[in-house]
Amino acid sequence: MKSYLKSLFQKFQKSYTPDGVYPTIDHWWNQLPDHQRQTNGLRPNIYPPQSLSRQPPNTLDADLYWKFNLDYGTQSQPAYLASVAGGRIWNGVAVITPDNQLLSDASIYMRVDPNNPKKHPIFRQEIQPPTYLDKTVAVLSAAGGNSFFHWIVDVLPRYDLLRRSPDWFQDIDYFIINDLAQGFQRDSLKLLNIPPEKLITAADYPHLQAKRLLVPSFVRHQTCNIGNWAFEFLRQALIPQTILDSDDTNKTRRLYISRNKASSRRLLNEDEILENLQKKGFEKVFLEDYSLTEQIKLFATANSVIAPHGAGLTNLIFCPKNSKVLEIYSPNYVSVSYWNICNQVGLDYYYLFGTGPRPQPFEDPHLRLEDIHVDISEFEAILKEMKIE
């Protein structure tokens, strides 16, 4: 009898798991009847698609590593801002419309193919009822938003889309973000002059329904196709004006970014490498010892950066144009994210593999934690290619 009553209760209990999907914001908007459009809104081309160009990276190898030869596309996606009356946000990563549909292109989730949105984890959850706020809430949060790269690249540019609609921006009561636990989160929001009392977190509101939910698009859909507008916003908003205004002759620092305080992707023969670099005027930097503001100043005044692959290279966004960059990889883990950034902000990019067997083309072991050993003769050769003396 108890099990029967339980099943009967569950049958009539409201489900907050989405019933289906709107693949794009246009699919949602186009099905809205006229009377509902009066209380909702869509501004579809805050930034139209932008053309992207990528130069091949520089390397000692005769053939480029295969990931640098893939077709990543030549255009960014148009950037939009939507106003959803009664919209919901779940765990900071899923936007649900009042008719209980997932807004797929506003709910990008890592390792979920945007062309197969039913794989989104929200469809495998028993979702508790939302907390309702009779307010206008703007969504800044994104998947991975507690990590440095995703916070800078995926979260912060959404703020620019909001401020590009001043009539909606002035109505915002709260901004929902992933969390405030990380120093870089607090530092960047302070630089954007967002009042602390207007910040709420997905950690505190795992399922939120707002009277009005403002939803800016993402700058990318798990691709490298990031519009230049996003990088320009980040540079203008976060680099101190005194540095932006200063002559490039004052931007001559040479940085070696060490990962030897980290638990992965450490350069095993770093002392040997540093002996060479310090003679050339490089300074060893542990980015974890610096605030975000200090990291930005470091990179914004540098003309050369050498580092093993790591999230700290997100700061390349702030480097002066034509700065030289050398990214050092393990043969078993390559990400082209920073090559893409260098292309978009106009940096001179090089890469070097550590020692060890190389996988076959199109084979990706994805051993992302593996430490790296560099051949000294190869290292000296690529410095010569970079004209670093």
PDB file of N, CA and C in Angstrom, residues 55-117:
ATOM      1  N   GLN A  55      47.192  31.624 -37.874  1.00  0.00           N
ATOM      2  CA  GLN A  55      48.489  31.350 -38.475  1.00  0.00           C
ATOM      3  C   GLN A  55      49.034  30.039 -37.916  1.00  0.00           C
ATOM      4  N   PRO A  56      49.677  29.218 -38.741  1.00  0.00           N
ATOM      5  CA  PRO A  56      50.280  27.990 -38.202  1.00  0.00           C
ATOM      6  C   PRO A  56      51.296  28.337 -37.120  1.00  0.00           C
ATOM      7  N   PRO A  57      51.406  27.511 -36.101  1.00  0.00           N
ATOM      8  CA  PRO A  57      52.396  27.780 -35.058  1.00  0.00           C
ATOM      9  C   PRO A  57      53.813  27.555 -35.567  1.00  0.00           C
ATOM     10  N   ASN A  58      54.759  28.125 -34.870  1.00  0.00           N
ATOM     11  CA  ASN A  58      56.174  27.912 -35.169  1.00  0.00           C
ATOM     12  C   ASN A  58      56.698  26.747 -34.334  1.00  0.00           C
ATOM     13  N   THR A  59      57.530  25.906 -34.942  1.00  0.00           N
ATOM     14  CA  THR A  59      58.047  24.734 -34.245  1.00  0.00           C
ATOM     15  C   THR A  59      59.334  24.259 -34.916  1.00  0.00           C
ATOM     16  N   LEU A  60      60.083  23.444 -34.222  1.00  0.00           N
ATOM     17  CA  LEU A  60      61.270  22.816 -34.815  1.00  0.00           C
ATOM     18  C   LEU A  60      60.902  21.627 -35.692  1.00  0.00           C
ATOM     19  N   ASP A  61      59.707  21.078 -35.487  1.00  0.00           N
ATOM     20  CA  ASP A  61      59.314  19.850 -36.175  1.00  0.00           C
ATOM     21  C   ASP A  61      59.081  20.090 -37.667  1.00  0.00           C
ATOM     22  N   ALA A  62      59.378  19.094 -38.461  1.00  0.00           N
ATOM     23  CA  ALA A  62      59.133  19.189 -39.905  1.00  0.00           C
ATOM     24  C   ALA A  62      57.640  19.232 -40.202  1.00  0.00           C
ATOM     25  N   ASP A  63      56.855  18.479 -39.425  1.00  0.00           N
ATOM     26  CA  ASP A  63      55.405  18.438 -39.614  1.00  0.00           C
ATOM     27  C   ASP A  63      54.716  18.961 -38.360  1.00  0.00           C
ATOM     28  N   LEU A  64      53.662  19.747 -38.567  1.00  0.00           N
ATOM     29  CA  LEU A  64      52.898  20.258 -37.435  1.00  0.00           C
ATOM     30  C   LEU A  64      52.190  19.117 -36.716  1.00  0.00           C
ATOM     31  N   TYR A  65      52.067  19.241 -35.415  1.00  0.00           N
ATOM     32  CA  TYR A  65      51.246  18.299 -34.657  1.00  0.00           C
ATOM     33  C   TYR A  65      49.825  18.358 -35.203  1.00  0.00           C
ATOM     34  N   TRP A  66      49.164  17.214 -35.291  1.00  0.00           N
ATOM     35  CA  TRP A  66      47.920  17.104 -36.057  1.00  0.00           C
ATOM     36  C   TRP A  66      46.797  18.022 -35.570  1.00  0.00           C
ATOM     37  N   LYS A  67      46.753  18.316 -34.281  1.00  0.00           N
ATOM     38  CA  LYS A  67      45.657  19.164 -33.783  1.00  0.00           C
ATOM     39  C   LYS A  67      45.725  20.584 -34.346  1.00  0.00           C
ATOM     40  N   PHE A  68      46.915  21.025 -34.724  1.00  0.00           N
ATOM     41  CA  PHE A  68      47.053  22.365 -35.294  1.00  0.00           C
ATOM     42  C   PHE A  68      46.599  22.416 -36.750  1.00  0.00           C
ATOM     43  N   ASN A  69      46.351  21.266 -37.348  1.00  0.00           N
ATOM     44  CA  ASN A  69      45.913  21.212 -38.743  1.00  0.00           C
ATOM     45  C   ASN A  69      44.407  21.006 -38.893  1.00  0.00           C
ATOM     46  N   LEU A  70      43.700  20.823 -37.792  1.00  0.00           N
ATOM     47  CA  LEU A  70      42.262  20.594 -37.877  1.00  0.00           C
ATOM     48  C   LEU A  70      41.536  21.868 -38.305  1.00  0.00           C
ATOM     49  N   ASP A  71      40.355  21.686 -38.879  1.00  0.00           N
ATOM     50  CA  ASP A  71      39.533  22.824 -39.303  1.00  0.00           C
ATOM     51  C   ASP A  71      38.664  23.258 -38.124  1.00  0.00           C
ATOM     52  N   TYR A  72      38.998  24.382 -37.538  1.00  0.00           N
ATOM     53  CA  TYR A  72      38.236  24.880 -36.391  1.00  0.00           C
ATOM     54  C   TYR A  72      37.201  25.928 -36.790  1.00  0.00           C
ATOM     55  N   GLY A  73      37.072  26.179 -38.082  1.00  0.00           N
ATOM     56  CA  GLY A  73      36.112  27.175 -38.532  1.00  0.00           C
ATOM     57  C   GLY A  73      36.751  28.543 -38.653  1.00  0.00           C
ATOM     58  N   THR A  74      36.069  29.421 -39.362  1.00  0.00           N
ATOM     59  CA  THR A  74      36.632  30.744 -39.653  1.00  0.00           C
ATOM     60  C   THR A  74      35.750  31.885 -39.170  1.00  0.00           C
ATOM     61  N   GLN A  75      34.706  31.556 -38.395  1.00  0.00           N
ATOM     62  CA  GLN A  75      33.822  32.606 -37.887  1.00  0.00           C
ATOM     63  C   GLN A  75      33.428  32.333 -36.449  1.00  0.00           C
ATOM     64  N   SER A  76      33.298  33.408 -35.685  1.00  0.00           N
ATOM     65  CA  SER A  76      32.703  33.276 -34.355  1.00  0.00           C
ATOM     66  C   SER A  76      31.188  33.253 -34.502  1.00  0.00           C
ATOM     67  N   GLN A  77      30.515  32.854 -33.456  1.00  0.00           N
ATOM     68  CA  GLN A  77      29.059  32.832 -33.481  1.00  0.00           C
ATOM     69  C   GLN A  77      28.511  34.204 -33.117  1.00  0.00           C
ATOM     70  N   PRO A  78      27.325  34.551 -33.622  1.00  0.00           N
ATOM     71  CA  PRO A  78      26.735  35.822 -33.205  1.00  0.00           C
ATOM     72  C   PRO A  78      26.457  35.807 -31.708  1.00  0.00           C
ATOM     73  N   ALA A  79      26.601  36.957 -31.087  1.00  0.00           N
ATOM     74  CA  ALA A  79      26.387  37.069 -29.641  1.00  0.00           C
ATOM     75  C   ALA A  79      25.026  37.708 -29.381  1.00  0.00           C
ATOM     76  N   TYR A  80      24.246  37.070 -28.509  1.00  0.00           N
ATOM     77  CA  TYR A  80      22.890  37.557 -28.238  1.00  0.00           C
ATOM     78  C   TYR A  80      22.688  37.811 -26.749  1.00  0.00           C
ATOM     79  N   LEU A  81      21.568  38.451 -26.446  1.00  0.00           N
ATOM     80  CA  LEU A  81      21.099  38.590 -25.070  1.00  0.00           C
ATOM     81  C   LEU A  81      19.603  38.341 -25.071  1.00  0.00           C
ATOM     82  N   ALA A  82      19.150  37.438 -24.202  1.00  0.00           N
ATOM     83  CA  ALA A  82      17.731  37.095 -24.111  1.00  0.00           C
ATOM     84  C   ALA A  82      17.188  37.468 -22.740  1.00  0.00           C
ATOM     85  N   SER A  83      15.921  37.832 -22.721  1.00  0.00           N
ATOM     86  CA  SER A  83      15.200  38.085 -21.474  1.00  0.00           C
ATOM     87  C   SER A  83      14.076  37.064 -21.379  1.00  0.00           C
ATOM     88  N   VAL A  84      14.140  36.208 -20.352  1.00  0.00           N
ATOM     89  CA  VAL A  84      13.196  35.097 -20.220  1.00  0.00           C
ATOM     90  C   VAL A  84      12.364  35.301 -18.956  1.00  0.00           C
ATOM     91  N   ALA A  85      11.102  35.628 -19.139  1.00  0.00           N
ATOM     92  CA  ALA A  85      10.212  35.822 -17.992  1.00  0.00           C
ATOM     93  C   ALA A  85       9.967  34.476 -17.315  1.00  0.00           C
ATOM     94  N   GLY A  86      10.259  34.401 -16.018  1.00  0.00           N
ATOM     95  CA  GLY A  86      10.057  33.153 -15.293  1.00  0.00           C
ATOM     96  C   GLY A  86      11.079  32.085 -15.609  1.00  0.00           C
ATOM     97  N   GLY A  87      12.221  32.464 -16.181  1.00  0.00           N
ATOM     98  CA  GLY A  87      13.260  31.492 -16.515  1.00  0.00           C
ATOM     99  C   GLY A  87      13.925  30.919 -15.274  1.00  0.00           C
ATOM    100  N   ARG A  88      14.491  29.721 -15.440  1.00  0.00           N
ATOM    101  CA  ARG A  88      15.182  29.051 -14.330  1.00  0.00           C
ATOM    102  C   ARG A  88      16.641  28.795 -14.706  1.00  0.00           C
ATOM    103  N   ILE A  89      17.501  28.745 -13.684  1.00  0.00           N
ATOM    104  CA  ILE A  89      18.905  28.390 -13.869  1.00  0.00           C
ATOM    105  C   ILE A  89      19.245  27.308 -12.854  1.00  0.00           C
ATOM    106  N   TRP A  90      19.782  26.186 -13.349  1.00  0.00           N
ATOM    107  CA  TRP A  90      20.086  25.030 -12.493  1.00  0.00           C
ATOM    108  C   TRP A  90      21.592  24.831 -12.415  1.00  0.00           C
ATOM    109  N   ASN A  91      22.105  24.830 -11.198  1.00  0.00           N
ATOM    110  CA  ASN A  91      23.542  24.610 -10.945  1.00  0.00           C
ATOM    111  C   ASN A  91      24.446  25.565 -11.722  1.00  0.00           C
ATOM    112  N   GLY A  92      23.890  26.672 -12.148  1.00  0.00           N
ATOM    113  CA  GLY A  92      24.674  27.654 -12.889  1.00  0.00           C
ATOM    114  C   GLY A  92      25.014  27.246 -14.303  1.00  0.00           C
ATOM    115  N   VAL A  93      24.515  26.093 -14.772  1.00  0.00           N
ATOM    116  CA  VAL A  93      24.944  25.578 -16.081  1.00  0.00           C
ATOM    117  C   VAL A  93      23.788  25.190 -17.004  1.00  0.00           C
ATOM    118  N   ALA A  94      22.554  25.358 -16.563  1.00  0.00           N
ATOM    119  CA  ALA A  94      21.423  24.970 -17.412  1.00  0.00           C
ATOM    120  C   ALA A  94      20.314  26.001 -17.273  1.00  0.00           C
ATOM    121  N   VAL A  95      19.876  26.543 -18.406  1.00  0.00           N
ATOM    122  CA  VAL A  95      18.783  27.516 -18.434  1.00  0.00           C
ATOM    123  C   VAL A  95      17.529  26.813 -18.933  1.00  0.00           C
ATOM    124  N   ILE A  96      16.439  26.949 -18.155  1.00  0.00           N
ATOM    125  CA  ILE A  96      15.185  26.264 -18.475  1.00  0.00           C
ATOM    126  C   ILE A  96      14.087  27.304 -18.645  1.00  0.00           C
ATOM    127  N   THR A  97      13.317  27.174 -19.708  1.00  0.00           N
ATOM    128  CA  THR A  97      12.235  28.107 -19.995  1.00  0.00           C
ATOM    129  C   THR A  97      10.996  27.756 -19.163  1.00  0.00           C
ATOM    130  N   PRO A  98      10.025  28.681 -19.054  1.00  0.00           N
ATOM    131  CA  PRO A  98       8.817  28.392 -18.272  1.00  0.00           C
ATOM    132  C   PRO A  98       8.020  27.191 -18.776  1.00  0.00           C
ATOM    133  N   ASP A  99       8.148  26.851 -20.072  1.00  0.00           N
ATOM    134  CA  ASP A  99       7.465  25.660 -20.578  1.00  0.00           C
ATOM    135  C   ASP A  99       8.333  24.409 -20.425  1.00  0.00           C
ATOM    136  N   ASN A 100       9.341  24.501 -19.537  1.00  0.00           N
ATOM    137  CA  ASN A 100      10.151  23.358 -19.103  1.00  0.00           C
ATOM    138  C   ASN A 100      10.988  22.743 -20.223  1.00  0.00           C
ATOM    139  N   GLN A 101      11.595  23.612 -21.017  1.00  0.00           N
ATOM    140  CA  GLN A 101      12.512  23.173 -22.069  1.00  0.00           C
ATOM    141  C   GLN A 101      13.915  23.705 -21.766  1.00  0.00           C
ATOM    142  N   LEU A 102      14.928  22.884 -22.028  1.00  0.00           N
ATOM    143  CA  LEU A 102      16.308  23.327 -21.860  1.00  0.00           C
ATOM    144  C   LEU A 102      16.692  24.234 -23.027  1.00  0.00           C
ATOM    145  N   LEU A 103      17.219  25.418 -22.711  1.00  0.00           N
ATOM    146  CA  LEU A 103      17.778  26.294 -23.741  1.00  0.00           C
ATOM    147  C   LEU A 103      19.201  25.817 -24.019  1.00  0.00           C
ATOM    148  N   SER A 104      19.360  25.021 -25.045  1.00  0.00           N
ATOM    149  CA  SER A 104      20.606  24.275 -25.224  1.00  0.00           C
ATOM    150  C   SER A 104      21.819  25.170 -25.428  1.00  0.00           C
ATOM    151  N   ASP A 105      21.709  26.178 -26.302  1.00  0.00           N
ATOM    152  CA  ASP A 105      22.914  26.966 -26.582  1.00  0.00           C
ATOM    153  C   ASP A 105      23.242  27.952 -25.466  1.00  0.00           C
ATOM    154  N   ALA A 106      22.390  28.015 -24.441  1.00  0.00           N
ATOM    155  CA  ALA A 106      22.695  28.790 -23.235  1.00  0.00           C
ATOM    156  C   ALA A 106      23.055  27.868 -22.075  1.00  0.00           C
ATOM    157  N   SER A 107      23.224  26.575 -22.373  1.00  0.00           N
ATOM    158  CA  SER A 107      23.464  25.570 -21.327  1.00  0.00           C
ATOM    159  C   SER A 107      24.615  24.646 -21.715  1.00  0.00           C
ATOM    160  N   ILE A 108      25.655  25.226 -22.308  1.00  0.00           N
ATOM    161  CA  ILE A 108      26.798  24.439 -22.772  1.00  0.00           C
ATOM    162  C   ILE A 108      27.471  23.764 -21.582  1.00  0.00           C
ATOM    163  N   TYR A 109      27.737  22.470 -21.748  1.00  0.00           N
ATOM    164  CA  TYR A 109      28.353  21.690 -20.669  1.00  0.00           C
ATOM    165  C   TYR A 109      29.531  20.923 -21.235  1.00  0.00           C
ATOM    166  N   MET A 110      30.650  20.954 -20.516  1.00  0.00           N
ATOM    167  CA  MET A 110      31.862  20.304 -21.020  1.00  0.00           C
ATOM    168  C   MET A 110      31.644  18.814 -21.263  1.00  0.00           C
ATOM    169  N   ARG A 111      32.205  18.363 -22.368  1.00  0.00           N
ATOM    170  CA  ARG A 111      32.145  16.959 -22.792  1.00  0.00           C
ATOM    171  C   ARG A 111      30.736  16.519 -23.185  1.00  0.00           C
ATOM    172  N   VAL A 112      29.834  17.479 -23.395  1.00  0.00           N
ATOM    173  CA  VAL A 112      28.515  17.171 -23.951  1.00  0.00           C
ATOM    174  C   VAL A 112      28.441  17.823 -25.328  1.00  0.00           C
ATOM    175  N   ASP A 113      28.256  17.011 -26.355  1.00  0.00           N
ATOM    176  CA  ASP A 113      28.184  17.509 -27.725  1.00  0.00           C
ATOM    177  C   ASP A 113      26.980  18.445 -27.853  1.00  0.00           C
ATOM    178  N   PRO A 114      27.194  19.719 -28.264  1.00  0.00           N
ATOM    179  CA  PRO A 114      26.063  20.634 -28.441  1.00  0.00           C
ATOM    180  C   PRO A 114      25.018  20.118 -29.414  1.00  0.00           C
ATOM    181  N   ASN A 115      25.411  19.197 -30.302  1.00  0.00           N
ATOM    182  CA  ASN A 115      24.453  18.612 -31.243  1.00  0.00           C
ATOM    183  C   ASN A 115      23.651  17.471 -30.629  1.00  0.00           C
ATOM    184  N   ASN A 116      23.976  17.106 -29.390  1.00  0.00           N
ATOM    185  CA  ASN A 116      23.258  16.038 -28.697  1.00  0.00           C
ATOM    186  C   ASN A 116      22.932  16.491 -27.270  1.00  0.00           C
ATOM    187  N   PRO A 117      22.117  17.563 -27.145  1.00  0.00           N
ATOM    188  CA  PRO A 117      21.903  18.189 -25.831  1.00  0.00           C
ATOM    189  C   PRO A 117      21.196  17.304 -24.819  1.00  0.00           C
TER     190      PRO A 117
END
